[in-house]
Amino acid sequence: MTAPYKAAALEPETTGPLIMALPKGRILGECGELLDRAGVHPAADYADESSRRLRFPTDDPDLDVVRVRPFDVATFVAFGAAEIGICGADVLMEFDYPEIYAPLDLGIGVCRISVAEPQETAGSDDPTRWSRVRVATKYPTIARRHFAARGVHADVVSLNGAMELAPGLGLSRLIVDLVQSGATLKANGLVETEVIANITSRFIVNRTALKTRPEAIGGWINRFRTALS
Amino acid sequence: MTDDDLPGNNPALLPAGLRDLLPPEAETEAGAVESLMDVFAAHGYQRVKPPLLEFEDNLLAGSGAAVAEQTFRLMDPDSQRMMGLRADTTPQVARIATTRLANAPRPLRLSYAGQCLRVRGSQLDPDRQVAQAGIELIGPDAPAADAEIVLVGAEALASVGLDRLSFDLTIPTLAQALLDDAGIVGAQRQALSRGLDRKDVAAVVRHGGKLADVLTDLLRAAGPADRALAALREAALPEAARALAGRLAETVAAIRARAPALRLTIDPVEFRGFRYHTGICVTVYAPGRREELGRGGRYVCGETEPATGLTLFPDAVLRAAPPRAPRARLFVPLGADPARAAALRGEGFATVAALDAFEDTSAEARRLRCTHVLLDGEAVALNTDG
């Protein structure tokens, strides 16, 4: 048998609060005002990145907030560990979880996912002649898919940060990364050569939760939609 | 690393997505499948048993095409033809209905239970061997048939203790009918379909063209059946889509007439995972559970024959169902009256016969995980704490 885990099954009907997953870092700051307008008022230390607490009650007994890494928001919601969440479209593109619905574009966390390379190599040859290219990125799926559509196989070097160093140190020819202002690229001698997609943050929902608790989840979608307009 | 260090050398390790069922779960599973099948049989669904392997051409024809990429294949050394290991049973039952049972009277009601294999599990659902127990209702194309599938499914699940269920009804062809009517094709259709699939309103607005408003309204209508039906009635639908919505309303009415308390939700523009379906489809959920307990819907059997069916997933059903008490195990010491032991078996005990004499019978019984011991002709419950 499969090793037992805490299964909601054992409780006949879900009675606990809904869980909303929020991403640490950049987007958390930007979504504070929106959360406020939508009526989500978590315990005060939720936005304090130095707080050790990861799960925060809100003034609504039926909603708790968890704070996780941006990439993990999608995973928590896909598995139904959190029913709703806020997540960058970059993460949704990378994981492509079929279990996640993204009913609202929140219009925050605006940036783009782009291809960049050193100033000196950019435009030095014709990319349509490439068979393969080495790419440093934390978005292996997006990078592979993007180049595959152009008939180029991407050899991905998976990094978790400091992508901008990779071309200069001979780790890769290109990088695929999030670009907000372009300042980091510029400071490291890179130029943005292609925009793969424009990114904003989305309000996301677990598919099964929407099917089985349509009133509660639908209520939250409406509150965020109202908060946006 | 030497070969000895490879984890593959541990005899307990199974390939990804496969597992052993041990006592008492294996018995519980078999019992649950039989409860489901009993309800199917009681409603006139007669059991068929297709083989595990079939020629690939037949297995993947028609409705089987949807699972082609999930099908294990091997070559038949005998005929030198490719065979496929079933990843779904419905196409096999459809084949039986259109070939060997082509002359059987319609409506034809068939049921089946068995294991399927698929090439890949997903991160969310890693199982590669999946049990199925299901019914197919072949011949009629009517709301009453669509409703019967739901009602029989609900009764089967109730027989294993699942009485709080949620049936999500969809019409996978509705979105297609809308897109066809609006003449949306090519890359735009692809992007729009994807947006609909992910309920990504931003993408639907971007790619929806003149359909953006109606599609957005329908996306937002997903939820309790009455609200969704009202939204469908109000939406500006072309004729083909209007007919589908009408059929959905009739089906809901037919279900309500027989089972007014059954919880129904509707997702008008959902088409996920229903690639061979042509009409009303259904997905079964249990509130609080994160996985589907079953799914089914209307499809075309063979070339032209209307059919509908429902497949339950016993693994998921068991995870959701209230636990069953395992059979009480009675230790029978050496020399005990065999007739008495037989009588107790008749009362539902499993008897475990001693093959030796033991000084402390109760201790031996406990060691063998028995719940009772036969003393002086009586089944005495063991204190299992010690």
Coordinates of C-alpha atoms in Angstrom, one line a residue:
Chain A
M1 CA 0.0 0.0 0.0
T2 CA 1.0 3.6 -0.2
A3 CA 2.4 5.1 3.0
P4 CA -0.5 6.9 4.7
Y5 CA -0.5 10.7 4.8
K6 CA -2.9 13.0 6.4
A7 CA -5.8 12.7 4.1
A8 CA -8.8 14.9 4.1
A9 CA -10.7 11.7 3.4
L10 CA -10.5 10.8 7.0
E11 CA -12.5 13.8 7.8
P12 CA -15.9 13.2 6.1
E13 CA -16.3 16.8 5.0
T14 CA -13.8 19.6 4.8
T15 CA -14.6 21.9 7.6
G16 CA -11.2 23.7 8.0
P17 CA -10.4 27.1 6.7
L18 CA -9.5 27.6 3.0
I19 CA -5.8 28.1 2.6
M20 CA -4.5 30.9 0.4
A21 CA -0.8 30.5 -0.8
L22 CA 1.1 33.8 -1.3
P23 CA 4.5 34.1 -2.8
K24 CA 7.4 35.5 -0.7
G25 CA 9.4 38.3 -2.1
R26 CA 8.7 40.8 -4.8
I27 CA 5.0 40.1 -5.4
L28 CA 4.1 39.9 -1.7
G29 CA 4.8 43.6 -1.3
E30 CA 2.8 44.4 -4.4
C31 CA -0.3 42.5 -3.5
G32 CA -0.7 43.9 0.0
E33 CA -3.1 46.6 -1.1
L34 CA -5.1 44.3 -3.3
L35 CA -5.5 41.8 -0.5
D36 CA -6.7 44.6 1.7
R37 CA -9.3 45.6 -0.8
A38 CA -10.4 42.0 -1.3
G39 CA -10.9 41.7 2.5
V40 CA -8.0 39.5 3.3
H41 CA -6.4 40.8 6.5
P42 CA -3.7 38.3 7.6
A43 CA -1.9 38.6 11.0
A44 CA 0.4 41.6 10.9
D45 CA 3.7 39.7 10.6
Y46 CA 2.7 38.0 7.3
A47 CA 4.6 40.6 5.2
D48 CA 7.6 40.5 7.5
E49 CA 10.1 38.3 5.7
S50 CA 12.1 37.9 8.8
S51 CA 9.1 36.3 10.7
R52 CA 9.7 32.6 11.2
R53 CA 6.0 31.9 10.9
L54 CA 4.8 30.4 7.6
R55 CA 1.1 30.1 8.2
F56 CA -1.0 33.1 9.3
P57 CA -4.6 33.3 10.4
T58 CA -6.7 36.1 9.0
D59 CA -9.6 38.0 10.5
D60 CA -11.8 35.6 8.6
P61 CA -11.9 32.3 10.5
D62 CA -12.5 30.5 7.2
L63 CA -9.3 31.7 5.5
D64 CA -5.7 31.1 6.4
V65 CA -2.7 32.4 4.5
V66 CA 0.6 30.5 3.9
R67 CA 3.7 32.2 2.7
V68 CA 5.9 30.1 0.4
R69 CA 8.5 30.5 -2.4
P70 CA 6.9 31.8 -5.6
F71 CA 7.6 28.5 -7.4
D72 CA 6.0 26.5 -4.6
V73 CA 2.7 28.5 -4.7
A74 CA 1.8 26.6 -7.9
T75 CA 2.7 23.3 -6.3
F76 CA 0.7 23.9 -3.1
V77 CA -2.4 24.9 -5.2
A78 CA -2.0 22.1 -7.8
F79 CA -2.0 19.4 -5.0
G80 CA -4.8 21.1 -3.2
A81 CA -2.7 21.8 -0.1
A82 CA -3.9 25.3 -0.7
E83 CA -7.2 25.9 -2.4
I84 CA -6.4 29.4 -3.8
G85 CA -3.2 31.5 -4.3
I86 CA -1.4 34.3 -6.1
C87 CA 1.2 33.3 -8.5
G88 CA 3.2 34.7 -11.4
A89 CA 2.3 33.6 -14.9
D90 CA 5.9 32.6 -15.3
V91 CA 5.5 29.9 -12.7
L92 CA 2.2 28.7 -14.3
M93 CA 4.0 28.5 -17.7
E94 CA 6.9 26.6 -16.3
F95 CA 4.9 23.9 -14.4
D96 CA 1.9 23.9 -16.6
Y97 CA -0.1 22.1 -13.9
P98 CA -3.5 21.0 -15.4
E99 CA -5.0 21.1 -11.8
I100 CA -4.7 24.9 -11.6
Y101 CA -7.2 27.3 -12.9
A102 CA -6.1 31.0 -13.3
P103 CA -9.4 32.9 -13.4
L104 CA -8.1 36.4 -12.7
D105 CA -5.2 38.5 -14.0
L106 CA -4.3 40.7 -11.1
G107 CA -2.2 43.1 -13.2
I108 CA 0.6 43.2 -10.5
G109 CA 4.1 41.9 -10.6
V110 CA 4.5 43.1 -14.2
C111 CA 7.6 41.8 -15.9
R112 CA 8.6 39.6 -18.8
I113 CA 10.4 36.4 -19.4
S114 CA 13.1 36.9 -21.9
V115 CA 16.2 35.6 -23.7
A116 CA 19.4 37.5 -23.0
E117 CA 23.0 37.1 -24.0
P118 CA 26.3 39.0 -23.7
Q119 CA 26.5 42.2 -25.7
E120 CA 29.4 40.9 -27.7
T121 CA 27.8 37.7 -29.0
A122 CA 24.3 39.2 -29.6
G123 CA 23.6 39.3 -33.3
S124 CA 27.0 37.7 -34.1
D125 CA 25.5 34.7 -35.9
D126 CA 22.2 33.5 -37.3
P127 CA 20.2 31.6 -34.7
T128 CA 18.2 29.8 -37.4
R129 CA 21.3 27.8 -38.2
W130 CA 21.7 26.5 -34.6
S131 CA 21.0 22.8 -33.9
R132 CA 21.4 23.3 -30.2
V133 CA 22.2 26.0 -27.7
R134 CA 23.2 25.9 -24.1
V135 CA 20.9 28.0 -21.9
A136 CA 21.2 28.8 -18.2
T137 CA 17.8 29.3 -16.6
K138 CA 15.5 28.4 -13.7
Y139 CA 12.8 27.9 -16.3
P140 CA 13.9 24.7 -18.0
T141 CA 10.5 23.9 -19.5
I142 CA 9.9 27.3 -20.9
A143 CA 13.4 27.5 -22.3
R144 CA 13.1 24.1 -24.0
R145 CA 9.7 24.8 -25.4
H146 CA 10.7 28.2 -26.7
F147 CA 13.7 26.9 -28.6
A148 CA 12.0 23.7 -29.7
A149 CA 9.4 25.8 -31.5
R150 CA 12.2 27.3 -33.4
G151 CA 13.7 23.9 -34.2
V152 CA 16.6 24.3 -31.8
H153 CA 17.3 21.9 -29.0
A154 CA 18.1 23.7 -25.7
D155 CA 20.7 22.1 -23.5
V156 CA 19.5 23.5 -20.2
V157 CA 21.9 24.4 -17.3
S158 CA 19.5 24.6 -14.3
L159 CA 20.4 27.4 -11.9
N160 CA 18.5 28.9 -9.0
G161 CA 19.9 32.4 -9.2
A162 CA 22.7 34.6 -10.5
M163 CA 21.8 33.5 -14.1
E164 CA 23.5 36.7 -15.4
L165 CA 26.9 35.3 -14.5
A166 CA 26.5 32.1 -16.6
P167 CA 27.4 33.4 -20.1
G168 CA 30.4 35.5 -18.9
L169 CA 31.9 32.5 -17.1
G170 CA 31.3 30.1 -20.1
L171 CA 28.5 28.2 -18.5
S172 CA 26.1 28.9 -21.3
R173 CA 25.6 31.0 -24.4
L174 CA 22.2 32.4 -23.4
I175 CA 20.1 32.9 -20.4
V176 CA 16.3 32.8 -20.0
D177 CA 15.1 34.8 -17.1
L178 CA 12.6 37.2 -15.7
V179 CA 13.3 40.8 -16.6
Q180 CA 11.7 43.7 -14.8
S181 CA 13.7 46.9 -15.6
G182 CA 16.6 45.3 -17.4
A183 CA 19.1 46.9 -14.9
T184 CA 20.5 43.6 -13.7
L185 CA 21.1 42.5 -17.3
K186 CA 22.8 45.8 -18.2
A187 CA 25.0 45.7 -15.1
N188 CA 26.3 42.3 -16.2
G189 CA 26.9 43.2 -19.8
L190 CA 23.9 41.3 -21.2
V191 CA 21.2 42.4 -23.7
E192 CA 17.7 41.2 -23.9
T193 CA 17.3 39.7 -27.4
E194 CA 13.8 38.3 -27.3
V195 CA 10.7 38.5 -25.1
I196 CA 9.2 35.0 -24.6
A197 CA 6.1 36.3 -22.7
N198 CA 4.8 39.2 -20.8
I199 CA 4.1 38.2 -17.2
T200 CA 1.6 39.4 -14.6
S201 CA 0.4 37.7 -11.4
R202 CA -2.7 35.6 -11.5
F203 CA -5.3 34.6 -8.9
I204 CA -5.2 30.8 -9.0
V205 CA -7.6 28.1 -7.9
N206 CA -7.3 24.4 -7.4
R207 CA -9.5 22.6 -9.9
T208 CA -11.1 20.1 -7.6
A209 CA -11.7 22.7 -4.9
L210 CA -13.6 24.8 -7.4
K211 CA -15.7 21.7 -8.3
T212 CA -16.4 20.6 -4.8
R213 CA -16.6 23.9 -2.9
P214 CA -17.9 26.2 -5.7
E215 CA -19.7 28.6 -3.4
A216 CA -16.7 29.4 -1.2
I217 CA -14.1 29.5 -4.0
G218 CA -16.5 31.4 -6.3
G219 CA -17.0 33.9 -3.5
W220 CA -13.3 34.6 -3.3
I221 CA -12.9 34.9 -7.0
N222 CA -15.7 37.5 -6.9
R223 CA -14.1 39.5 -4.1
F224 CA -10.8 39.7 -5.9
R225 CA -12.6 40.6 -9.2
T226 CA -14.4 43.4 -7.4
A227 CA -11.2 44.5 -5.7
L228 CA -9.6 44.8 -9.2
S229 CA -12.3 46.9 -10.7
Chain B
M1 CA 29.5 3.6 -7.8
T2 CA 29.6 -0.2 -8.3
D3 CA 26.7 -2.2 -9.5
D4 CA 26.1 -3.3 -5.9
D5 CA 25.2 0.2 -4.9
L6 CA 22.4 0.6 -7.4
P7 CA 19.0 0.9 -5.6
G8 CA 17.5 -1.5 -8.2
N9 CA 19.1 -4.3 -6.3
N10 CA 16.6 -4.1 -3.4
P11 CA 14.0 -6.7 -4.1
A12 CA 11.3 -4.6 -2.5
L13 CA 11.7 -1.8 -5.0
L14 CA 9.0 -1.7 -7.7
P15 CA 8.9 0.4 -10.9
A16 CA 7.5 3.9 -10.5
G17 CA 3.7 4.0 -10.1
L18 CA 3.2 0.4 -9.1
R19 CA 2.6 -1.1 -5.7
D20 CA 1.8 -4.3 -3.7
L21 CA -1.5 -4.4 -1.9
L22 CA -1.1 -6.2 1.4
P23 CA -3.5 -7.6 4.0
P24 CA -6.0 -6.3 4.8
E25 CA -6.2 -3.7 2.0
A26 CA -6.1 -6.3 -0.8
E27 CA -9.2 -8.0 0.6
T28 CA -10.9 -4.6 1.2
E29 CA -10.3 -3.6 -2.3
A30 CA -11.7 -6.8 -3.8
G31 CA -14.7 -6.5 -1.5
A32 CA -15.3 -2.9 -2.6
V33 CA -15.1 -3.7 -6.3
E34 CA -17.6 -6.5 -5.8
S35 CA -20.0 -4.1 -4.0
L36 CA -19.8 -1.7 -6.9
M37 CA -20.3 -4.6 -9.4
D38 CA -23.2 -5.9 -7.4
V39 CA -25.1 -2.6 -7.8
F40 CA -24.3 -2.5 -11.5
A41 CA -25.5 -6.1 -11.9
A42 CA -28.7 -5.3 -9.9
H43 CA -29.5 -2.6 -12.4
G44 CA -29.2 -5.0 -15.3
Y45 CA -25.6 -4.3 -16.4
Q46 CA -24.1 -7.6 -17.4
R47 CA -20.5 -8.2 -16.9
V48 CA -17.9 -8.6 -19.7
K49 CA -14.3 -9.4 -19.4
P50 CA -12.1 -8.2 -22.2
P51 CA -8.5 -9.4 -22.4
L52 CA -5.5 -7.3 -21.1
L53 CA -3.9 -7.2 -24.5
E54 CA -5.3 -6.5 -27.9
F55 CA -4.0 -5.7 -31.3
E56 CA -3.0 -2.1 -31.3
D57 CA -5.0 -1.2 -34.4
N58 CA -8.2 -2.3 -32.7
L59 CA -7.4 -1.1 -29.2
L60 CA -6.6 2.4 -30.3
A61 CA -9.2 2.8 -33.0
G62 CA -12.1 5.2 -32.4
S63 CA -12.5 6.2 -28.7
G64 CA -9.2 4.4 -28.0
A65 CA -7.2 7.1 -29.8
A66 CA -7.5 9.4 -26.8
V67 CA -5.3 7.0 -24.8
A68 CA -2.8 6.1 -27.5
E69 CA 0.1 8.0 -25.9
Q70 CA -0.6 6.3 -22.6
T71 CA -0.6 2.8 -23.9
F72 CA 2.2 0.3 -23.3
R73 CA 2.9 -1.7 -26.5
L74 CA 4.6 -4.9 -27.2
M75 CA 5.1 -7.1 -30.2
D76 CA 3.2 -10.4 -30.5
P77 CA 6.0 -12.9 -31.4
D78 CA 3.2 -15.2 -32.7
S79 CA 1.4 -12.9 -35.2
Q80 CA 4.3 -10.4 -35.5
R81 CA 1.7 -7.7 -34.9
M82 CA 1.9 -4.9 -32.4
M83 CA -0.3 -5.3 -29.3
G84 CA -1.4 -2.7 -26.8
L85 CA -2.0 -3.1 -23.1
R86 CA -5.3 -1.4 -22.2
A87 CA -5.0 2.0 -20.6
D88 CA -8.8 2.3 -20.6
T89 CA -11.5 -0.3 -20.7
T90 CA -14.3 1.6 -22.4
P91 CA -12.8 1.2 -26.0
Q92 CA -12.7 -2.6 -25.4
V93 CA -16.3 -2.7 -24.3
A94 CA -17.3 -0.6 -27.2
R95 CA -15.5 -3.0 -29.5
I96 CA -17.3 -6.0 -27.9
A97 CA -20.7 -4.2 -28.3
T98 CA -20.1 -3.5 -32.0
T99 CA -18.7 -6.8 -32.9
R100 CA -19.5 -9.9 -30.9
L101 CA -22.6 -8.3 -29.3
A102 CA -23.7 -6.4 -32.5
N103 CA -26.9 -8.4 -32.6
A104 CA -27.7 -8.2 -28.9
P105 CA -30.8 -6.2 -28.2
R106 CA -30.5 -2.5 -27.4
P107 CA -30.3 -0.7 -25.0
L108 CA -27.3 -2.9 -24.2
R109 CA -26.1 -2.6 -20.6
L110 CA -22.6 -3.9 -19.9
S111 CA -20.3 -3.7 -16.9
Y112 CA -16.6 -4.5 -16.3
A113 CA -13.9 -4.4 -13.6
G114 CA -10.2 -4.8 -14.2
Q115 CA -6.8 -3.2 -14.1
C116 CA -5.4 -0.8 -16.7
L117 CA -1.8 0.3 -17.2
R118 CA -0.6 3.6 -18.5
V119 CA 2.9 4.6 -19.6
R120 CA 3.2 7.6 -17.3
G121 CA 1.8 8.8 -14.1
S122 CA 1.8 12.5 -13.2
Q123 CA 3.3 14.2 -10.2
L124 CA -0.2 14.6 -8.8
D125 CA -1.3 11.1 -9.6
P126 CA 1.7 8.8 -9.8
D127 CA -0.1 5.5 -10.2
R128 CA 0.6 3.7 -13.4
Q129 CA -1.6 0.7 -12.7
V130 CA -5.2 1.9 -12.2
A131 CA -8.2 -0.2 -11.4
Q132 CA -11.5 0.6 -13.2
A133 CA -15.0 -0.6 -12.5
G134 CA -17.6 0.7 -14.9
I135 CA -20.8 0.5 -16.9
E136 CA -21.7 1.3 -20.5
L137 CA -25.2 1.9 -21.7
I138 CA -25.1 1.4 -25.5
G139 CA -27.9 2.3 -28.0
P140 CA -30.1 5.1 -26.6
D141 CA -29.3 8.8 -27.0
A142 CA -31.6 10.3 -24.5
P143 CA -31.5 12.4 -21.3
A144 CA -32.9 9.4 -19.4
A145 CA -29.8 7.3 -20.4
D146 CA -27.4 10.1 -19.3
A147 CA -29.2 10.3 -16.0
E148 CA -29.2 6.6 -15.5
I149 CA -25.4 6.5 -15.6
V150 CA -25.2 9.1 -12.8
L151 CA -27.9 7.5 -10.7
V152 CA -26.4 4.0 -10.9
G153 CA -23.0 5.4 -10.2
A154 CA -24.2 7.2 -7.1
E155 CA -26.0 4.1 -5.9
A156 CA -22.8 2.0 -6.4
L157 CA -20.7 4.5 -4.5
A158 CA -23.3 4.6 -1.7
S159 CA -22.9 0.8 -1.4
V160 CA -19.3 1.4 -0.2
G161 CA -20.4 4.1 2.2
L162 CA -19.9 7.2 0.0
D163 CA -23.1 9.0 0.3
R164 CA -21.9 12.6 0.0
L165 CA -20.8 13.0 -3.5
S166 CA -20.6 15.8 -6.0
F167 CA -21.3 15.1 -9.7
D168 CA -19.8 17.7 -12.0
L169 CA -21.7 17.8 -15.4
T170 CA -20.0 19.1 -18.5
I171 CA -20.7 19.3 -22.2
P172 CA -17.2 19.1 -23.9
T173 CA -18.7 19.8 -27.3
L174 CA -20.4 23.1 -26.2
A175 CA -17.2 25.2 -26.4
Q176 CA -16.3 23.5 -29.7
A177 CA -19.8 24.4 -31.1
L178 CA -19.4 28.0 -30.1
L179 CA -15.9 28.2 -31.6
D180 CA -17.1 26.5 -34.8
D181 CA -20.0 28.9 -35.1
A182 CA -17.8 31.9 -34.7
G183 CA -15.3 30.5 -37.3
I184 CA -12.4 30.6 -34.9
V185 CA -9.6 28.4 -36.3
G186 CA -5.9 27.8 -36.2
A187 CA -3.6 29.4 -33.7
Q188 CA -6.4 31.6 -32.3
R189 CA -8.5 28.5 -31.6
Q190 CA -5.6 26.8 -29.9
A191 CA -4.8 29.7 -27.7
L192 CA -8.5 30.2 -26.8
S193 CA -9.1 26.5 -26.1
R194 CA -6.1 26.6 -23.8
G195 CA -7.4 29.7 -22.0
L196 CA -10.8 28.0 -21.6
D197 CA -9.2 24.9 -20.2
R198 CA -7.3 26.8 -17.6
K199 CA -10.2 29.2 -16.9
D200 CA -7.8 32.0 -17.7
V201 CA -10.2 34.8 -18.3
A202 CA -7.4 37.1 -19.4
A203 CA -6.5 34.8 -22.2
V204 CA -10.1 34.2 -23.1
V205 CA -10.7 37.9 -23.4
R206 CA -7.5 38.4 -25.4
H207 CA -8.2 35.6 -27.9
G208 CA -12.0 35.3 -27.7
G209 CA -12.9 38.0 -30.3
K210 CA -16.6 38.4 -30.5
L211 CA -17.1 35.3 -28.2
A212 CA -15.1 36.9 -25.4
D213 CA -18.2 38.1 -23.5
V214 CA -20.3 34.9 -23.8
L215 CA -17.3 32.7 -23.0
T216 CA -16.4 34.8 -19.9
D217 CA -20.0 34.6 -18.7
L218 CA -20.0 30.8 -19.1
L219 CA -16.6 30.4 -17.4
R220 CA -18.0 32.4 -14.4
A221 CA -21.2 30.3 -14.4
A222 CA -19.3 27.1 -13.4
G223 CA -20.7 26.0 -10.1
P224 CA -24.0 24.8 -8.6
A225 CA -26.3 23.4 -11.3
D226 CA -29.2 25.8 -11.0
R227 CA -27.0 28.9 -11.3
A228 CA -25.1 27.5 -14.3
L229 CA -28.3 26.4 -16.0
A230 CA -29.7 29.9 -15.5
A231 CA -26.5 31.4 -17.1
L232 CA -26.8 29.0 -20.0
R233 CA -30.4 30.1 -20.6
E234 CA -29.5 33.7 -20.6
A235 CA -26.4 33.4 -22.7
A236 CA -26.6 34.3 -26.4
L237 CA -25.9 30.8 -27.9
P238 CA -26.0 29.7 -31.5
E239 CA -28.5 27.0 -32.4
A240 CA -26.1 24.0 -32.0
A241 CA -24.9 25.1 -28.6
R242 CA -28.5 26.0 -27.5
A243 CA -29.5 22.4 -28.2
L244 CA -26.7 21.1 -26.1
A245 CA -27.6 23.4 -23.2
G246 CA -31.2 22.2 -23.5
R247 CA -30.1 18.6 -23.3
L248 CA -28.1 19.4 -20.2
A249 CA -31.1 20.9 -18.6
E250 CA -33.2 17.9 -19.4
T251 CA -30.6 15.6 -18.0
V252 CA -30.4 17.6 -14.7
A253 CA -34.2 17.4 -14.5
A254 CA -34.1 13.6 -15.1
I255 CA -31.5 13.1 -12.3
R256 CA -33.4 15.4 -9.9
A257 CA -36.6 13.5 -10.5
R258 CA -35.0 10.4 -9.1
A259 CA -32.4 11.7 -6.7
P260 CA -33.4 15.2 -5.6
A261 CA -30.6 15.4 -2.9
L262 CA -27.7 14.5 -5.2
R263 CA -25.3 17.4 -5.4
L264 CA -24.9 18.5 -9.0
T265 CA -22.5 21.1 -10.3
I266 CA -22.1 22.2 -13.9
D267 CA -19.1 23.6 -15.7
P268 CA -20.5 24.7 -19.1
V269 CA -17.2 25.2 -21.0
E270 CA -15.1 22.4 -19.5
F271 CA -13.7 19.9 -21.9
R272 CA -10.7 18.6 -20.1
G273 CA -9.9 14.9 -20.5
F274 CA -13.1 14.2 -22.6
R275 CA -11.5 13.9 -26.0
Y276 CA -13.7 11.2 -27.3
H277 CA -16.8 12.4 -25.7
T278 CA -19.7 13.8 -27.7
G279 CA -22.3 14.9 -25.2
I280 CA -23.1 15.2 -21.5
C281 CA -20.1 14.1 -19.4
V282 CA -19.7 13.7 -15.7
T283 CA -16.9 13.7 -13.2
V284 CA -17.5 12.3 -9.7
Y285 CA -16.0 14.0 -6.6
A286 CA -16.3 13.5 -2.9
P287 CA -16.3 16.7 -0.9
G288 CA -13.0 17.2 0.8
R289 CA -11.1 14.8 -1.5
R290 CA -8.7 16.0 -4.0
E291 CA -9.0 13.3 -6.6
E292 CA -11.7 12.2 -9.0
L293 CA -13.6 9.1 -8.0
G294 CA -14.9 8.5 -11.5
R295 CA -15.7 10.0 -14.8
G296 CA -17.7 9.2 -17.9
G297 CA -20.0 10.5 -20.5
R298 CA -21.5 10.2 -23.9
Y299 CA -19.4 8.9 -26.8
V300 CA -19.9 7.1 -30.2
C301 CA -19.6 3.4 -30.0
G302 CA -18.0 1.9 -33.1
E303 CA -18.8 4.1 -36.1
T304 CA -22.2 5.5 -35.4
E305 CA -23.9 4.0 -32.3
P306 CA -24.7 6.4 -29.4
A307 CA -23.5 5.3 -26.0
T308 CA -22.7 6.6 -22.6
G309 CA -20.8 5.2 -19.7
L310 CA -19.2 5.8 -16.3
T311 CA -15.9 4.5 -15.0
L312 CA -15.2 4.5 -11.3
F313 CA -11.7 4.3 -10.0
P314 CA -11.7 1.8 -7.1
D315 CA -8.4 3.0 -5.7
A316 CA -9.6 6.5 -5.3
V317 CA -13.0 5.3 -4.1
L318 CA -11.3 3.3 -1.4
R319 CA -9.2 6.2 -0.3
A320 CA -12.4 8.3 0.1
A321 CA -14.7 5.7 1.6
P322 CA -15.1 5.2 5.3
P323 CA -12.7 2.5 6.5
R324 CA -14.2 -1.0 6.7
A325 CA -13.7 -3.1 9.7
P326 CA -11.4 -6.0 8.7
R327 CA -12.8 -9.5 9.1
A328 CA -12.4 -10.8 12.7
R329 CA -9.7 -13.5 13.0
L330 CA -10.3 -16.4 15.3
F331 CA -7.4 -18.6 16.5
V332 CA -8.4 -22.2 16.7
P333 CA -6.2 -24.2 19.1
L334 CA -5.2 -27.8 18.3
G335 CA -7.9 -30.2 19.1
A336 CA -10.8 -27.7 19.1
D337 CA -14.1 -28.8 17.7
P338 CA -13.9 -28.5 13.9
A339 CA -17.7 -28.3 13.6
R340 CA -17.7 -25.3 15.9
A341 CA -15.0 -23.6 13.9
A342 CA -17.0 -24.2 10.7
A343 CA -20.1 -22.7 12.4
L344 CA -18.1 -19.6 13.4
R345 CA -16.8 -19.2 9.8
G346 CA -20.4 -19.1 8.8
E347 CA -20.9 -16.2 11.2
G348 CA -18.1 -14.3 9.4
F349 CA -15.0 -15.2 11.4
A350 CA -11.8 -16.0 9.6
T351 CA -10.4 -19.1 11.5
V352 CA -6.6 -19.5 11.9
A353 CA -5.9 -23.1 12.7
A354 CA -3.1 -23.9 15.1
L355 CA -0.7 -26.4 13.6
D356 CA 1.0 -27.1 17.0
A357 CA 0.0 -27.2 20.6
F358 CA 0.9 -24.0 22.6
E359 CA 1.3 -23.5 26.3
D360 CA -0.1 -19.9 26.1
T361 CA -2.8 -20.1 23.4
S362 CA -3.7 -16.5 23.7
A363 CA -0.2 -15.3 23.3
E364 CA 0.2 -17.3 20.1
A365 CA -3.1 -15.9 18.9
R366 CA -2.0 -12.4 19.5
R367 CA 1.3 -13.1 17.8
L368 CA -0.6 -14.1 14.7
R369 CA -2.7 -10.9 14.9
C370 CA -5.8 -12.7 15.7
T371 CA -8.7 -10.8 17.3
H372 CA -10.4 -13.8 19.0
V373 CA -9.5 -17.2 20.3
L374 CA -11.7 -20.3 20.4
L375 CA -11.9 -21.4 24.1
D376 CA -14.5 -24.0 25.3
G377 CA -16.5 -23.6 22.1
E378 CA -16.8 -19.8 22.4
A379 CA -15.1 -17.1 20.4
V380 CA -13.4 -15.0 23.1
A381 CA -12.2 -11.5 22.1
L382 CA -8.6 -10.9 22.9
N383 CA -7.4 -7.9 24.6
T384 CA -5.1 -6.7 21.9
D385 CA -3.5 -3.8 23.8
G386 CA -1.0 -6.0 25.4

